[in-house]
Amino acid sequence: MNASDRASTPDPGDVRLALMLACRAPSVHNTQPWRWVFDGARLQLHSDTDRLLRSADPLGRQLVISCGAVLDHARLAFMSMGWFAEATRFPDPNVPGHLATLEFRPWPGALNTTAARIRAIRRRRTDRLPMLAPPGWLDVLATVRELARPHHVSVDEIAESNRPRLAAAAEHAAALRRYDMPYQTELHWWTGHSDTREGVPVAALVSDAEAARVDVGRPFPSAPYSVRRSDLEDKARLVVLSTLGETPAQWLHTGEALSELLLECTARGLATCALTHITELATSRSVITDLIPQPDLPQVVVRIGTAPEDTDPSPTPRRPLDEVLEIRAA
C-alpha cells in the first residue's frame, strides 16, 4: 500500500477507536454477534454464528438485525473521525456470513444533523422500566420515519386503541415460550449474570413488580425486588419497524434503521426499549401486521418515552475489542 493509499484510508489505530464506539450498538440479549476484519484498506463485517440464539432465533434474523445496528454505529463513528464509510452489503453471495464491506474516503464536510446521533452512542441504554409519554411526539415520529426511509423500512405507530391487542400478543408469545425448556435455558444463559462481558446483567433487568407496570415488554428472569418508578404506569409510545420481505438484506437494513431510530431518540433525551420477541412467532407477528396500515412484515417493536432523571439504566458490558476485531497485514 503506497502513501496515497494510506492517506485515503484510516490507520489501524483509527479503526480501533471507531469500533470501540461502534460496538456499543444494541444486540439481542447483548450477544454482540459480530466480527470485524480490517485488511489495511477495507473493513469487513461478518456475523458470528457461534452467538446465534438457536432456540429464539434459529434463522438468524435477530442476529443479522443486531449486525445492522453495529454497521450503522460504525459508519457514524467513522464519520465523526473524518471518514465516509461506503457500505457494500452482502458483497459475496457465496459467503452468507459476510454482511458488509466498508471502503473509505476522507470526509471533510460538516456533521450537521448526524453529530447529535454520534454523541448519543455512549449515552444510549435499553430502558425496561415504565416511561412517561415522549414530548413532541409527532415530530419525533416524522423524523425517525425519514431516517428509516433510505433503508426501505417502514415505521408505524401502534394506536393507543390497539395497544391492548399488542399487549395480549406479547403475553401470548411469552406463554408459548414459558415451558419451552431449550428456549428458557438459552434465555437464562444470556441474562442475569454479573461480572460478564456479554449478556444482560442483573443491573439491566427489572423486578416482577416493575415489569407488571409495562404492558408490552419482554419477559426476562426477574431482578431482585425493587419498585423503581413506582408512581408510573407505562405511557411509552409503541412503533413497529417492518419490511416488504424477509431476506437477510432486509434484516440488515432493519438493524441500520433501528440504530438511527434509537440514537435519534437518545439525542432528544428520550428513553427506548427495542423488543424482538414479539416477532419471533408467526402468531404474534400476524397480530402486529393487522395493527399497521400496510401488510408488511414486522421486524422490531420499539417503546419510546421519557425516563425520570433519577433512574438512568446502567450501561451493559461489552466484549474486549480484540475478540471482535482482526487486523490483517496489508
Coordinates of C-alpha atoms in Angstrom, one line a residue:
M1 CA 0.0 0.0 0.0
N2 CA 1.6 3.3 -1.1
A3 CA 1.4 6.7 0.7
S4 CA -1.6 7.9 -1.3
D5 CA -3.5 4.8 -0.3
R6 CA -2.6 5.4 3.4
A7 CA -3.8 9.0 3.1
S8 CA -7.2 7.8 1.9
T9 CA -7.7 5.0 4.5
P10 CA -7.9 5.1 8.3
D11 CA -5.0 3.6 10.0
P12 CA -5.5 0.6 12.4
G13 CA -5.5 2.9 15.4
D14 CA -8.4 4.9 13.9
V15 CA -10.2 1.7 13.1
R16 CA -9.8 0.5 16.7
L17 CA -11.1 3.8 18.1
A18 CA -14.1 3.8 15.8
L19 CA -15.1 0.3 16.5
M20 CA -14.7 0.7 20.3
L21 CA -17.5 3.2 19.9
A22 CA -19.5 1.3 17.3
C23 CA -19.6 -1.9 19.4
R24 CA -21.8 0.0 21.9
A25 CA -24.5 -0.9 19.5
P26 CA -27.5 -2.9 20.9
S27 CA -27.9 -6.6 20.1
V28 CA -30.3 -9.3 21.0
H29 CA -29.6 -10.4 24.6
N30 CA -26.4 -8.4 24.3
T31 CA -24.8 -11.3 22.4
Q32 CA -22.7 -8.9 20.3
P33 CA -22.8 -11.4 17.3
W34 CA -20.4 -9.6 15.0
R35 CA -16.8 -9.9 13.7
W36 CA -14.7 -7.3 12.0
V37 CA -11.7 -7.8 9.7
F38 CA -9.5 -4.9 8.6
D39 CA -7.0 -5.6 5.8
G40 CA -5.5 -2.1 5.7
A41 CA -7.9 -0.8 3.1
R42 CA -11.3 -2.3 3.7
L43 CA -13.2 -3.2 6.8
Q44 CA -15.4 -6.3 6.6
L45 CA -18.4 -7.1 8.8
H46 CA -19.2 -10.8 9.4
S47 CA -21.8 -12.4 11.6
D48 CA -20.6 -14.6 14.5
T49 CA -22.9 -17.6 14.3
D50 CA -21.4 -19.1 17.4
R51 CA -23.6 -16.4 19.1
L52 CA -26.8 -17.4 17.3
L53 CA -29.7 -18.0 19.6
R54 CA -30.7 -21.4 18.3
S55 CA -34.0 -21.6 20.1
A56 CA -35.2 -18.0 19.9
D57 CA -33.6 -17.1 16.6
P58 CA -33.0 -20.2 14.5
L59 CA -33.0 -18.4 11.2
G60 CA -30.6 -15.7 12.4
R61 CA -33.0 -12.8 11.8
Q62 CA -32.3 -11.1 15.1
L63 CA -28.6 -11.8 14.8
V64 CA -28.5 -10.0 11.4
I65 CA -30.6 -7.1 12.8
S66 CA -28.1 -6.8 15.6
C67 CA -25.3 -6.7 13.0
G68 CA -27.1 -4.0 11.1
A69 CA -27.2 -1.9 14.2
V70 CA -23.4 -2.2 14.7
L71 CA -22.9 -1.4 11.0
D72 CA -24.8 1.9 11.3
H73 CA -23.0 2.7 14.5
A74 CA -19.6 2.1 12.8
R75 CA -20.4 4.4 9.8
L76 CA -21.4 7.1 12.2
A77 CA -18.3 6.6 14.3
F78 CA -16.0 6.8 11.3
M79 CA -17.8 10.0 10.1
S80 CA -17.1 11.6 13.5
M81 CA -13.4 10.9 12.8
G82 CA -13.5 12.4 9.3
W83 CA -14.1 9.3 7.2
F84 CA -17.0 8.4 5.0
A85 CA -17.5 4.7 5.0
E86 CA -19.3 3.4 1.9
A87 CA -21.1 0.1 2.6
T88 CA -21.4 -2.7 0.1
R89 CA -23.9 -5.1 1.7
F90 CA -23.5 -8.8 1.1
P91 CA -20.6 -8.4 -1.3
D92 CA -20.1 -12.1 -1.8
P93 CA -23.3 -14.1 -2.2
N94 CA -21.3 -17.3 -1.7
V95 CA -20.3 -16.2 1.8
P96 CA -23.6 -15.5 3.6
G97 CA -22.0 -14.5 6.8
H98 CA -20.1 -11.7 5.1
L99 CA -22.6 -9.0 5.7
A100 CA -20.9 -5.8 4.5
T101 CA -17.6 -4.3 3.4
L102 CA -16.7 -0.7 4.2
E103 CA -14.5 1.3 1.9
F104 CA -13.3 4.8 3.0
R105 CA -12.7 8.2 1.7
P106 CA -11.9 11.4 3.6
W107 CA -15.0 13.3 4.8
P108 CA -14.2 17.0 5.3
G109 CA -17.8 18.0 5.4
A110 CA -19.7 19.3 8.5
L111 CA -21.6 16.6 10.6
N112 CA -24.7 18.7 10.9
T113 CA -27.6 16.6 11.9
T114 CA -25.6 13.4 12.5
A115 CA -23.4 15.0 15.2
A116 CA -26.1 14.6 17.9
R117 CA -26.7 10.9 17.0
I118 CA -23.0 10.3 17.2
R119 CA -22.7 11.8 20.6
A120 CA -25.8 9.7 21.7
I121 CA -23.9 6.4 21.1
R122 CA -22.3 6.4 24.5
R123 CA -25.5 7.5 26.3
R124 CA -28.0 5.1 24.7
R125 CA -29.4 2.5 27.0
T126 CA -32.2 -0.1 26.9
D127 CA -34.8 1.1 29.4
R128 CA -37.2 -1.7 30.5
L129 CA -38.9 0.3 33.2
P130 CA -42.2 2.3 32.9
M131 CA -41.8 5.5 31.0
L132 CA -43.6 8.9 30.7
A133 CA -45.0 9.9 27.3
P134 CA -42.5 11.4 24.9
P135 CA -42.9 15.2 24.3
G136 CA -43.1 16.5 20.7
W137 CA -44.2 13.0 19.6
L138 CA -45.4 13.9 16.0
D139 CA -42.0 15.5 15.2
V140 CA -40.1 12.5 16.6
L141 CA -42.2 10.1 14.6
A142 CA -41.8 12.1 11.4
T143 CA -38.0 12.3 11.9
V144 CA -37.5 8.6 12.6
R145 CA -39.6 7.7 9.5
E146 CA -37.4 9.8 7.3
L147 CA -34.2 8.2 8.8
A148 CA -35.6 4.7 8.1
R149 CA -36.8 5.5 4.6
P150 CA -33.4 5.1 2.8
H151 CA -33.3 1.5 4.3
H152 CA -36.8 0.7 2.9
V153 CA -38.0 0.2 6.4
S154 CA -41.4 1.4 7.5
V155 CA -42.0 2.9 10.9
D156 CA -45.6 2.8 12.1
E157 CA -47.1 3.7 15.4
I158 CA -49.4 1.4 17.2
A159 CA -52.6 3.4 18.0
E160 CA -53.5 3.6 21.7
S161 CA -56.8 1.9 20.9
N162 CA -54.8 -1.1 19.6
R163 CA -52.4 -1.3 22.5
P164 CA -54.4 -4.0 24.4
R165 CA -54.2 -6.2 21.4
L166 CA -50.4 -5.9 21.1
A167 CA -50.1 -6.5 24.9
A168 CA -52.2 -9.6 24.5
A169 CA -50.0 -10.8 21.6
A170 CA -46.8 -10.2 23.7
E171 CA -48.3 -12.2 26.6
H172 CA -49.4 -14.9 24.3
A173 CA -45.8 -15.2 22.9
A174 CA -44.4 -15.3 26.4
A175 CA -46.9 -18.0 27.4
L176 CA -46.0 -20.2 24.4
R177 CA -42.3 -20.0 25.5
R178 CA -42.9 -20.4 29.2
Y179 CA -42.4 -24.2 29.2
D180 CA -40.1 -24.4 26.2
M181 CA -37.0 -25.7 28.1
P182 CA -34.4 -25.1 25.4
Y183 CA -35.7 -21.5 25.0
Q184 CA -35.7 -20.9 28.7
T185 CA -32.2 -22.4 29.2
E186 CA -30.9 -20.2 26.4
L187 CA -32.6 -17.1 27.9
H188 CA -31.1 -17.8 31.4
W189 CA -27.6 -18.4 29.8
W190 CA -27.6 -14.9 28.4
T191 CA -29.2 -13.0 31.2
G192 CA -29.0 -12.3 34.9
H193 CA -25.2 -12.7 35.5
S194 CA -22.7 -10.3 37.0
D195 CA -19.1 -9.6 36.0
T196 CA -19.6 -10.7 32.4
R197 CA -18.6 -9.1 29.2
E198 CA -21.7 -10.1 27.4
G199 CA -25.4 -10.8 28.0
V200 CA -27.9 -8.8 30.0
P201 CA -26.6 -8.2 33.6
V202 CA -28.7 -8.2 36.7
A203 CA -28.5 -4.4 36.9
A204 CA -30.3 -4.1 33.5
L205 CA -33.2 -6.3 34.5
V206 CA -36.4 -5.3 36.2
S207 CA -38.3 -6.9 39.1
D208 CA -41.6 -8.6 38.8
A209 CA -43.3 -5.5 40.4
E210 CA -41.7 -3.2 37.8
A211 CA -42.4 -5.5 34.9
A212 CA -46.1 -5.6 35.8
R213 CA -46.5 -1.9 35.1
V214 CA -45.2 -2.3 31.5
D215 CA -47.9 -3.8 29.4
V216 CA -45.8 -4.5 26.3
G217 CA -42.4 -5.9 27.4
R218 CA -40.1 -8.9 27.1
P219 CA -40.1 -11.3 30.0
F220 CA -36.7 -11.8 31.4
P221 CA -35.5 -13.6 34.6
S222 CA -36.6 -11.3 37.4
A223 CA -34.2 -8.9 39.2
P224 CA -34.3 -8.7 43.0
Y225 CA -37.3 -6.9 44.3
S226 CA -37.4 -3.2 43.7
V227 CA -40.1 -0.6 42.9
R228 CA -38.3 2.0 40.8
R229 CA -40.7 4.5 39.2
S230 CA -43.4 3.1 41.4
D231 CA -45.7 6.0 40.6
L232 CA -45.7 5.4 36.9
E233 CA -47.8 3.3 34.6
D234 CA -46.1 2.9 31.2
K235 CA -47.0 5.7 28.8
A236 CA -44.3 4.9 26.2
R237 CA -45.4 5.1 22.6
L238 CA -45.1 2.0 20.5
V239 CA -43.7 1.8 17.0
V240 CA -43.1 -1.1 14.6
L241 CA -40.3 -1.4 12.1
S242 CA -41.3 -3.5 9.2
T243 CA -40.1 -4.6 5.8
L244 CA -41.7 -5.6 2.5
G245 CA -39.9 -9.0 2.6
E246 CA -38.0 -11.4 4.7
T247 CA -34.4 -11.6 3.4
P248 CA -31.1 -11.2 5.2
A249 CA -30.5 -7.9 3.3
Q250 CA -33.8 -6.6 4.7
W251 CA -32.9 -7.7 8.2
L252 CA -29.6 -5.9 7.9
H253 CA -31.3 -2.7 6.8
T254 CA -33.8 -3.1 9.7
G255 CA -30.9 -3.1 12.1
E256 CA -29.4 0.0 10.5
A257 CA -32.8 1.8 10.7
L258 CA -33.2 0.7 14.3
S259 CA -29.8 2.2 15.1
E260 CA -30.8 5.5 13.6
L261 CA -34.1 5.5 15.5
L262 CA -32.6 4.7 18.8
L263 CA -29.8 7.2 18.5
E264 CA -32.2 10.0 17.3
C265 CA -34.4 9.4 20.3
T266 CA -31.4 9.3 22.7
A267 CA -30.2 12.6 21.2
R268 CA -33.6 14.1 22.0
G269 CA -33.4 12.9 25.6
L270 CA -35.9 10.1 25.2
A271 CA -35.7 6.6 26.5
T272 CA -36.1 3.5 24.3
C273 CA -36.5 -0.3 24.5
A274 CA -36.4 -2.5 21.4
L275 CA -38.4 -5.7 21.5
T276 CA -37.9 -8.5 19.1
H277 CA -39.5 -11.4 21.0
I278 CA -43.0 -10.4 19.8
T279 CA -41.9 -11.0 16.2
E280 CA -40.3 -14.4 16.9
L281 CA -43.5 -16.4 16.4
A282 CA -45.9 -16.3 13.5
T283 CA -49.0 -15.9 15.6
S284 CA -47.9 -12.7 17.4
R285 CA -46.4 -11.4 14.2
S286 CA -49.7 -11.7 12.4
V287 CA -51.4 -9.7 15.1
I288 CA -48.9 -6.9 14.6
T289 CA -49.5 -7.0 10.9
D290 CA -53.2 -6.4 11.5
L291 CA -52.3 -3.3 13.5
I292 CA -50.2 -1.4 10.9
P293 CA -51.5 0.3 7.7
Q294 CA -49.8 -2.0 5.2
P295 CA -49.3 -5.8 5.1
D296 CA -45.5 -5.5 5.7
L297 CA -43.5 -8.0 7.8
P298 CA -43.0 -6.7 11.4
Q299 CA -39.4 -7.0 12.5
V300 CA -39.0 -5.0 15.7
V301 CA -41.3 -3.2 18.2
V302 CA -39.8 -0.2 20.0
R303 CA -41.0 1.5 23.1
I304 CA -40.2 5.3 23.1
G305 CA -40.8 7.5 26.1
T306 CA -39.3 9.7 28.7
A307 CA -37.4 8.4 31.8
P308 CA -37.2 10.3 35.1
E309 CA -33.7 11.6 35.5
D310 CA -33.1 9.7 38.8
T311 CA -33.4 6.2 37.3
D312 CA -30.9 6.2 34.4
P313 CA -30.3 2.5 33.5
S314 CA -26.8 1.1 33.9
P315 CA -24.6 0.5 30.8
T316 CA -24.4 -3.1 29.7
P317 CA -20.9 -4.7 29.3
R318 CA -19.1 -5.2 26.1
R319 CA -16.6 -7.7 24.8
P320 CA -12.9 -6.6 24.5
L321 CA -12.3 -5.3 21.1
D322 CA -9.6 -7.9 20.3
E323 CA -12.3 -10.5 20.5
V324 CA -14.3 -9.0 17.7
L325 CA -11.7 -7.3 15.5
E326 CA -8.9 -8.9 13.4
I327 CA -6.4 -6.6 11.8
R328 CA -4.5 -8.3 8.9
A329 CA -1.3 -7.1 7.4
A330 CA -1.8 -5.1 4.3

